[in-house]
Short mmCIF file of C-alpha atoms in Angstrom, two decimals:
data_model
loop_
_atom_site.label_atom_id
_atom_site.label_comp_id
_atom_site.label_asym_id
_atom_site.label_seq_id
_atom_site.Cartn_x
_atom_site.Cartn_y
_atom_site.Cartn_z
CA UNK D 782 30.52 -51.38 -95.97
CA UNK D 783 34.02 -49.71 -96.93
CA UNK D 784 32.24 -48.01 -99.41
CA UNK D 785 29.45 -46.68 -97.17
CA UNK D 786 32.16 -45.73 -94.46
CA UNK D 787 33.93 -43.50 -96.85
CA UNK D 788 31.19 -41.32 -98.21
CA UNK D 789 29.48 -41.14 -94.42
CA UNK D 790 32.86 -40.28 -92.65
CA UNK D 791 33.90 -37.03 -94.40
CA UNK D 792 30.13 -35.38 -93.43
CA UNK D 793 30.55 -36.43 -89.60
CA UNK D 794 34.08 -35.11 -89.66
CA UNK D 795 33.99 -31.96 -91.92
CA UNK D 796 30.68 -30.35 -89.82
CA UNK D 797 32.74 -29.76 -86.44
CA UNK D 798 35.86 -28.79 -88.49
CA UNK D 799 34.12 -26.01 -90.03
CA UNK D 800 31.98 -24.91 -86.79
CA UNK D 801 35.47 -24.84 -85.33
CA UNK D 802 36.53 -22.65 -87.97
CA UNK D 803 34.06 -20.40 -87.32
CA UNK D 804 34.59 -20.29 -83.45
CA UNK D 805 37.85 -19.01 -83.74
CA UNK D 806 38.05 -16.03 -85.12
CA UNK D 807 34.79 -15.16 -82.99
CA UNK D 808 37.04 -16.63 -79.68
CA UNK D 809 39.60 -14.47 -80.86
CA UNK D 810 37.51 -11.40 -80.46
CA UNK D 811 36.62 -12.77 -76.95
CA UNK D 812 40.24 -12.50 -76.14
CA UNK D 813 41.04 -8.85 -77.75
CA UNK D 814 37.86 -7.80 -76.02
CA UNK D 815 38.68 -9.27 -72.51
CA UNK D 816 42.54 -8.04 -73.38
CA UNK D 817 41.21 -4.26 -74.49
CA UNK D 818 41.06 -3.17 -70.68
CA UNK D 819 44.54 -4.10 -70.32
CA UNK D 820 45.59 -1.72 -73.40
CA UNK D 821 43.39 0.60 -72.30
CA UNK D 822 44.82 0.96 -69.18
CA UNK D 823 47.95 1.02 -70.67
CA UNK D 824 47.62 4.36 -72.77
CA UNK D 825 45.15 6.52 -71.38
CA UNK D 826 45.25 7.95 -67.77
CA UNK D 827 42.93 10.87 -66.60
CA UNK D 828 44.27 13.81 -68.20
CA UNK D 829 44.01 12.23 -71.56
CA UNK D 830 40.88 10.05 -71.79
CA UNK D 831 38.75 11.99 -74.45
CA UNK D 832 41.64 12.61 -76.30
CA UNK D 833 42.68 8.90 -76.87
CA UNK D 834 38.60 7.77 -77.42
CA UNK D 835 38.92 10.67 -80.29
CA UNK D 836 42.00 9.58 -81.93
CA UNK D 837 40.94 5.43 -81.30
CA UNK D 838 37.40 5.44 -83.05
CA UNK D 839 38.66 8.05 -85.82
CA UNK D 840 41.61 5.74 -86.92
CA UNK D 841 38.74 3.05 -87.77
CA UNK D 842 35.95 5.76 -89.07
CA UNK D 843 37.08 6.01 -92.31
CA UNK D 844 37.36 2.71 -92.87
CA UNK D 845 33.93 2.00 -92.27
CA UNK D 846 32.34 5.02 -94.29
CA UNK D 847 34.16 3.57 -97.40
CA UNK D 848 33.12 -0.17 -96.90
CA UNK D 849 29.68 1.33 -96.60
CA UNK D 850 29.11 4.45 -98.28
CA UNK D 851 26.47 3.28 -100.18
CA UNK D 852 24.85 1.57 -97.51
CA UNK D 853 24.94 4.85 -95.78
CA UNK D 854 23.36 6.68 -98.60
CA UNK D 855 19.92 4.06 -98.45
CA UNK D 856 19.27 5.12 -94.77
CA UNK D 857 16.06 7.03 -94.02
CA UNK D 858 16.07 10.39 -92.05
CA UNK D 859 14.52 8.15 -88.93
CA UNK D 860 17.30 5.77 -89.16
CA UNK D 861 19.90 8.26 -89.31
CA UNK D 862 18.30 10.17 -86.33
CA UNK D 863 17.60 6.74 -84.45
CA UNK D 864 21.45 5.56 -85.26
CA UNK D 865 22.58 9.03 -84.01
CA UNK D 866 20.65 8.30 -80.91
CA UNK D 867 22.45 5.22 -80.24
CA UNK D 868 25.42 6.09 -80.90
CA UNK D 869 24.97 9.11 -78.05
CA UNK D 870 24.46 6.28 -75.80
CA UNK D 871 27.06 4.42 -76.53
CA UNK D 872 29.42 7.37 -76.02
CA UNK D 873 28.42 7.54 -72.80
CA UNK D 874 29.33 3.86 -72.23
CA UNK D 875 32.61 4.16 -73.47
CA UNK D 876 33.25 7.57 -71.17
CA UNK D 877 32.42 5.47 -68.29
CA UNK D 878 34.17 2.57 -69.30
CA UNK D 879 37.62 4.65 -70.29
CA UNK D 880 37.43 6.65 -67.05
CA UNK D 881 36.56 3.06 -64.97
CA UNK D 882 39.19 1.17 -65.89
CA UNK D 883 42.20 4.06 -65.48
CA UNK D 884 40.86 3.82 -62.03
CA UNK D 885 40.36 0.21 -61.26
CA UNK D 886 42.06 -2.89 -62.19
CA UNK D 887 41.74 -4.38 -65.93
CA UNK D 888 40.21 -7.61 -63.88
CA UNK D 889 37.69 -6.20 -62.29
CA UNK D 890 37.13 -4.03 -65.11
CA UNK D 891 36.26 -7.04 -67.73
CA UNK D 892 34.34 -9.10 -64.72
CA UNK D 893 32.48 -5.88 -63.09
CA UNK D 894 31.35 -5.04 -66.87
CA UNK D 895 30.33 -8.77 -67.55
CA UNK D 896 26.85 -7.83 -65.24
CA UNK D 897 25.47 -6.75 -69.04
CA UNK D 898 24.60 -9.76 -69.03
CA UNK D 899 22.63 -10.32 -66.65
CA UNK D 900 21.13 -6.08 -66.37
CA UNK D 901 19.57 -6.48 -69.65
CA UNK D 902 17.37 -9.61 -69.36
CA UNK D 903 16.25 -7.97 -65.94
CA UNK D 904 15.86 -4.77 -66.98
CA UNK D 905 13.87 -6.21 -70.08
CA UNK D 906 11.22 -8.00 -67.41
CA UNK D 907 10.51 -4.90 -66.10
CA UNK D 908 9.94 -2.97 -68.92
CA UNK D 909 7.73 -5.69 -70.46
CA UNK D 910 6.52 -6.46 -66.94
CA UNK D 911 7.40 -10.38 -67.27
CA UNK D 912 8.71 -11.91 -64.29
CA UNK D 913 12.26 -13.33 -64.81
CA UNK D 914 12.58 -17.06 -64.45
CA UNK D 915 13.75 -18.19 -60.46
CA UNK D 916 16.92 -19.70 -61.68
CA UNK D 917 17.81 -16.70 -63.32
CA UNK D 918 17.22 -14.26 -60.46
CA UNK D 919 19.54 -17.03 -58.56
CA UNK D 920 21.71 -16.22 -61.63
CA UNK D 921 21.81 -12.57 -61.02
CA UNK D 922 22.24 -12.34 -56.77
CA UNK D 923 24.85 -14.75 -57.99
CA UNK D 924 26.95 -12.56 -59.73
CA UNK D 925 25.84 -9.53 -57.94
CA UNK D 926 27.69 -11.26 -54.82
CA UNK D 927 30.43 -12.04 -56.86
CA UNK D 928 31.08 -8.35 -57.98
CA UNK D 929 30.99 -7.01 -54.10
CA UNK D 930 33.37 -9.65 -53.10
CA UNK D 931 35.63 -9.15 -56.10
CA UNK D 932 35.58 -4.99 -55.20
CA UNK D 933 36.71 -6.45 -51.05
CA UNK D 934 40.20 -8.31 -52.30
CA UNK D 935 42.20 -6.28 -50.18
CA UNK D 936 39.15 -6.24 -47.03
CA UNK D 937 35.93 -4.85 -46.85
CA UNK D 938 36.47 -1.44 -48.01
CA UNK D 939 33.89 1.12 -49.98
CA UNK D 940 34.49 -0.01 -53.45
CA UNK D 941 36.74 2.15 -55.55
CA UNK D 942 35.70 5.23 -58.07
CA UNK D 943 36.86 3.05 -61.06
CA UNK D 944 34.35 0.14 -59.89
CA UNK D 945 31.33 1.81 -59.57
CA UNK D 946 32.01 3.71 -63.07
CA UNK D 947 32.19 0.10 -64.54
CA UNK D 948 28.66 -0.83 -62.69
CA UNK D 949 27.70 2.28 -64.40
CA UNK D 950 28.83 1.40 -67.89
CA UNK D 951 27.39 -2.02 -67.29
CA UNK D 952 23.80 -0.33 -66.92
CA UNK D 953 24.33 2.10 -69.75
CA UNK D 954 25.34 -1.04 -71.71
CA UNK D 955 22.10 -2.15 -70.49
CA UNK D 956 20.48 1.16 -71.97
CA UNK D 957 22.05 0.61 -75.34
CA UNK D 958 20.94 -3.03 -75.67
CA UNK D 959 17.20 -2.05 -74.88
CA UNK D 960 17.09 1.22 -76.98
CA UNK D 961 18.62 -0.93 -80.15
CA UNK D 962 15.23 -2.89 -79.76
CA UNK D 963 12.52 -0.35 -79.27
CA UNK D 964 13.40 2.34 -81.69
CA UNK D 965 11.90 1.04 -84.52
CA UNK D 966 13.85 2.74 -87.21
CA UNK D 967 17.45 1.07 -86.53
CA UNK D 968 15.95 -2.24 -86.38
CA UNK D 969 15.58 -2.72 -90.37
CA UNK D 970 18.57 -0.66 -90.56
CA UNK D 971 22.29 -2.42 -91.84
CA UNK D 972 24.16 -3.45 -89.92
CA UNK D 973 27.27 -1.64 -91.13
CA UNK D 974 25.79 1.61 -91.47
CA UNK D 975 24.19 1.54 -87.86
CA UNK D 976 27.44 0.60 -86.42
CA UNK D 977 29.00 3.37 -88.67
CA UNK D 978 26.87 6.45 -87.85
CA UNK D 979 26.75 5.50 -84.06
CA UNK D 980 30.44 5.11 -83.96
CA UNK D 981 30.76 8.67 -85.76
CA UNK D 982 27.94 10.51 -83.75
CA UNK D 983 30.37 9.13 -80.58
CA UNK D 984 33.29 10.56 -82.06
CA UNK D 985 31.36 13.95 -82.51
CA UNK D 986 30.56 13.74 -78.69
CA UNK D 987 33.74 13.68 -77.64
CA UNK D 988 35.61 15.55 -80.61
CA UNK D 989 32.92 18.65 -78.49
CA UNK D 990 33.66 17.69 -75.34
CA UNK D 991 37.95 17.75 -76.37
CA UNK D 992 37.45 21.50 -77.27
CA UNK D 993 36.20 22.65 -74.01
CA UNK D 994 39.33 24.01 -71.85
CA UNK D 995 39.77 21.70 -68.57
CA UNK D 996 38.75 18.47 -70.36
CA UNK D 997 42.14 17.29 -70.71
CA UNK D 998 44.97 17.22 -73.25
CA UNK D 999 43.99 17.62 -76.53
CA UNK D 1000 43.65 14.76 -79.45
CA UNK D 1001 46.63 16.53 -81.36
CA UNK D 1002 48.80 17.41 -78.64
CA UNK D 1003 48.96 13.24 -77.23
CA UNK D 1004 48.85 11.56 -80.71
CA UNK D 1005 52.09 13.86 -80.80
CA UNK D 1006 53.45 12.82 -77.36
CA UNK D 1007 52.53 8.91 -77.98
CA UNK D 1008 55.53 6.69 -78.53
CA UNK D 1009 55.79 3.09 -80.62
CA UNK D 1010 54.15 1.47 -77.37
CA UNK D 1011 50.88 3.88 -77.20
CA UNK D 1012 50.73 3.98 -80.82
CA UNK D 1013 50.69 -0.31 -80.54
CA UNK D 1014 48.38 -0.13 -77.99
CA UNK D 1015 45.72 2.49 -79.97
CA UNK D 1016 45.86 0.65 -83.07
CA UNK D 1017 45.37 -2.36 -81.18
CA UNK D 1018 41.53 -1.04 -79.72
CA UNK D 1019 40.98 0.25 -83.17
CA UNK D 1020 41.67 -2.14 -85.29
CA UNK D 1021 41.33 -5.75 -83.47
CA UNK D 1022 38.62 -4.51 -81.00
CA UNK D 1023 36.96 -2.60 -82.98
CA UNK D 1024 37.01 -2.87 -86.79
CA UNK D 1025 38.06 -7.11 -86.68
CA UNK D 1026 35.47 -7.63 -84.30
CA UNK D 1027 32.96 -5.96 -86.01
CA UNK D 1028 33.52 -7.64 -89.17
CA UNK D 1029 34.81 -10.78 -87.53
CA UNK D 1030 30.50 -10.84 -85.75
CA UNK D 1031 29.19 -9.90 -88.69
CA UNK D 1032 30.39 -13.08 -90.95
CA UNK D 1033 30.50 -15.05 -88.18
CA UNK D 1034 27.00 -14.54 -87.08
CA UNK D 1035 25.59 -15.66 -91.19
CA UNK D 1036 27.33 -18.93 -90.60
CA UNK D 1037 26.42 -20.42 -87.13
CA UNK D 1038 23.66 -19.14 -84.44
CA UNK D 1039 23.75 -15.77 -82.84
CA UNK D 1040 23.28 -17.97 -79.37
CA UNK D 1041 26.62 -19.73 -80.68
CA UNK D 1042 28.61 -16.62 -80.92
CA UNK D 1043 26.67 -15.03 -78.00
CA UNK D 1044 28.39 -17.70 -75.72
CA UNK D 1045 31.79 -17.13 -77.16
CA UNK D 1046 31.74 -13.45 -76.55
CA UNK D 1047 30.69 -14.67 -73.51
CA UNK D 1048 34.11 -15.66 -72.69
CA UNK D 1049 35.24 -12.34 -72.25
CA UNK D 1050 35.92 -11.32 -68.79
CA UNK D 1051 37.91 -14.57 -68.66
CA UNK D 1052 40.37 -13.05 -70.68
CA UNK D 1053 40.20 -10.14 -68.82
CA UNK D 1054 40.59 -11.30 -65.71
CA UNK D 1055 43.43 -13.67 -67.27
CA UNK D 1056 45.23 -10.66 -69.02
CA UNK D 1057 45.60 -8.70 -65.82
CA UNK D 1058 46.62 -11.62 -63.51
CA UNK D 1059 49.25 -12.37 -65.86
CA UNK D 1060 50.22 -9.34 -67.51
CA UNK D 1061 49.43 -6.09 -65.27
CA UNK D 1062 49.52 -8.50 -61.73
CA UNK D 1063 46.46 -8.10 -60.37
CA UNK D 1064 46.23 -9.50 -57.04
CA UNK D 1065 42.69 -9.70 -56.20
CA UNK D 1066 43.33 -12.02 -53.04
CA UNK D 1067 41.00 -14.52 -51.86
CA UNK D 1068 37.94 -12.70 -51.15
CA UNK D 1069 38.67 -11.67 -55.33
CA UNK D 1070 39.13 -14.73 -56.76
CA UNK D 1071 36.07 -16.03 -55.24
CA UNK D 1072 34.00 -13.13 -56.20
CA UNK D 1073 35.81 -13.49 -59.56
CA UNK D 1074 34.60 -17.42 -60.00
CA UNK D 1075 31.00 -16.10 -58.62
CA UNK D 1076 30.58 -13.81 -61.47
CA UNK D 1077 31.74 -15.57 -63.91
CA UNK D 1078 29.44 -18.88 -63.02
CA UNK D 1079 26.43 -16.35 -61.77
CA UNK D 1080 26.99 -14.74 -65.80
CA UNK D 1081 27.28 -18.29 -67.53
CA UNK D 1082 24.52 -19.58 -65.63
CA UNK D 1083 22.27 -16.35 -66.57
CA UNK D 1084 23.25 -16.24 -69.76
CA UNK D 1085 22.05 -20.50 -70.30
CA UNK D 1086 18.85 -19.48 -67.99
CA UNK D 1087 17.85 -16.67 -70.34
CA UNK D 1088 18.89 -18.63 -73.81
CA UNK D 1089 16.94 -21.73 -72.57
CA UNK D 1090 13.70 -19.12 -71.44
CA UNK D 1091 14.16 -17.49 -75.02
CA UNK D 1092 14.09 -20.68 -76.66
#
C-alpha cells in the first residue's frame, strides 16, 4: 500500500501544479491587459494620441521582425495582403480605444470593451444565420444593461464621448475577430508573422495619419517631451501588453486548452475595473457598481453559454 501511495501521489499532485504554472503567466497578462487602460490614460491625452500608438507598437516591431524573419519570408502574397488587411482593422480598434479611454474612465473603459465578448458570438449568428442559444441572448441583454447603468454612475445622463468610442472599439473588435476567420489566407498563416505584419501595417496607418498637420503632436516631438514616468508607462504597453502577452498566449496556448486561457483573459475588465478604483479613483457610484457586477456576470455567463454551445 505505501508503495502504491508513493508512485500514485506525485501524478495527482504534479498535474494541478503544472496547470497552475501555466495559468499564471497567462493571469498575469489578464492583469497588464485590464491595467493597460490605466497607463494609457496616464500618458496620452488628445493632442498626442497617434503620436504615442506610433512610438508604443514601434518600440516592440523590431523585436518581432527578428524573432520571425524567416517566418516572414514563407508567407504568400495572399497572406501578406490578408495580414495587411487585418492589421488595418485593428488600427482602427486601437484609434478608438486610445481616443475612448482619454475620455472616459479606465473602469468603464476595460468593462465597456469586455462586450467583445459577447458582439462576436452574436454577430457570428447572424452572419451564419444560426440563432444564438436563449441563455446566451439572456447573457447579452445582461451585460448590455450592465454597460448603460455603468455609463449612469453619476445619474441618468447621455453617456460620455469616451464611452461610446469604447462600444465602438468593442464592435470593431468584433470586426477583427470575424475577418481573422473568413479570409482564408491568414488562417494557415503563423502565428508570429500574422501578428507581426498586422502590427506593422497599424504602425504605417498611423505613422500617415502623424504627418498630416492638425493630427496632433508629432511622434518625435513627445518621445522628446516624455519624462521617466511616460517613458515607464510606454514601455509598459509595449513590452508587457504587447510583446509578453503575445508570447506569454502563444506558449501558453500549446500547453493547456485555448477555452482554458480564453477564460483567464477573461478576467480582464476585473483588473480594470480594480486598477482604476484603486489607483486612478474611479467612483462609479451605485448605479456603476451594479452595472459593473452586471457586465461582468452577463460576460462570464456568455462566455460559458457560448463555450458549452461550441462544445
Amino acid at each position: 500500500m505505501s508503495a502504491s501511495s508513493s508512485t500514485v501521489a506525485p501524478v495527482s499532485l504534479g498535474a494541478p501544479r503544472r496547470a497552475w504554472l501555466t495559468d499564471l503567466p497567462v493571469l498575469l497578462v489578464a492583469v497588464v491587459w485590464g491595467t493597460s487602460y490605466l497607463a494609457a490614460k496616464g500618458i496620452t491625452t488628445g493632442h498626442t494620441v497617434i503620436a504615442v500608438l506610433v512610438l508604443r507598437f514601434a518600440v516592440v516591431l523590431p523585436v518581432l521582425v527578428a524573432a520571425g524573419r524567416r517566418r516572414l519570408r514563407a508567407l504568400s502574397a495572399a497572406q501578406w495582403r490578408g495580414a495587411a488587411t487585418l492589421g488595418l482593422i485593428l488600427s482602427g480598434i486601437f484609434l478608438l480605444e486610445t481616443y475612448g479611454v482619454v475620455h472616459t474612465s479606465a473602469t468603464n473603459a476595460g468593462l465597456i470593451i469586455s462586450l467583445t465578448m459577447i458582439f462576436t458570438p452574436l454577430a457570428e449568428a447572424a452572419v451564419t444565420r444560426v440563432r444564438p442559444p436563449r441563455a446566451f441572448v439572456a447573457a447579452a441583454a445582461l451585460s448590455v444593461t450592465g454597460v448603460v447603468l455603468l455609463t449612469q454612475g453619476g445619474g441618468f445622463t447621455a453617456p460620455s464621448l469616451g464611452d461610446l468610442l469604447m462600444l465602438l472599439a468593442a464592435l470593431a473588435r468584433t470586426v477583427h475577430v470575424l475577418a481573422m476567420s473568413r479570409i482564408k489566407a491568414v488562417r494557415s498563416a503563423d502565428s508570429l508573422s500574422l501578428t507581426t505584419v498586422q502590427l506593422g501595417s497599424a504602425v504605417a496607418v498611423f505613422a500617415v495619419i502623424a504627418a498630416f498637420p492638425g493630427t496632433g503632436a508629432s511622434p518625435w516631438a513627445v518621445a522628446l517631451d516624455f519624462g521617466p514616468r511616460e517613458w515607464a508607462g510606454l514601455l509598459f504597453l509595449s513590452v508587457f501588453c504587447t510583446l509578453f502577452a503575445f508570447f506569454v498566449q502563444m506558449w501558453a496556448v500549446r500547453r493547456t486548452s485555448p477555452s482554458r486561457v480564453s477564460l483567464l483573459l477573461g478576467t480582464e475588465p476585473l483588473w480594470a475595473a480594480a486598477a482604476g478604483i484603486a489607483l486612478a479613483g474611479d467612483r462609479p457610484g451605485v448605479l456603476g457598481l451594479a452595472g459593473a457586477i452586471l457586465v461582468l456576470a452577463g460576460t462570464s455567463w456568455g462566455r460559458r453559454t457560448a463555450d458549452d454551445d461550441a462544445r
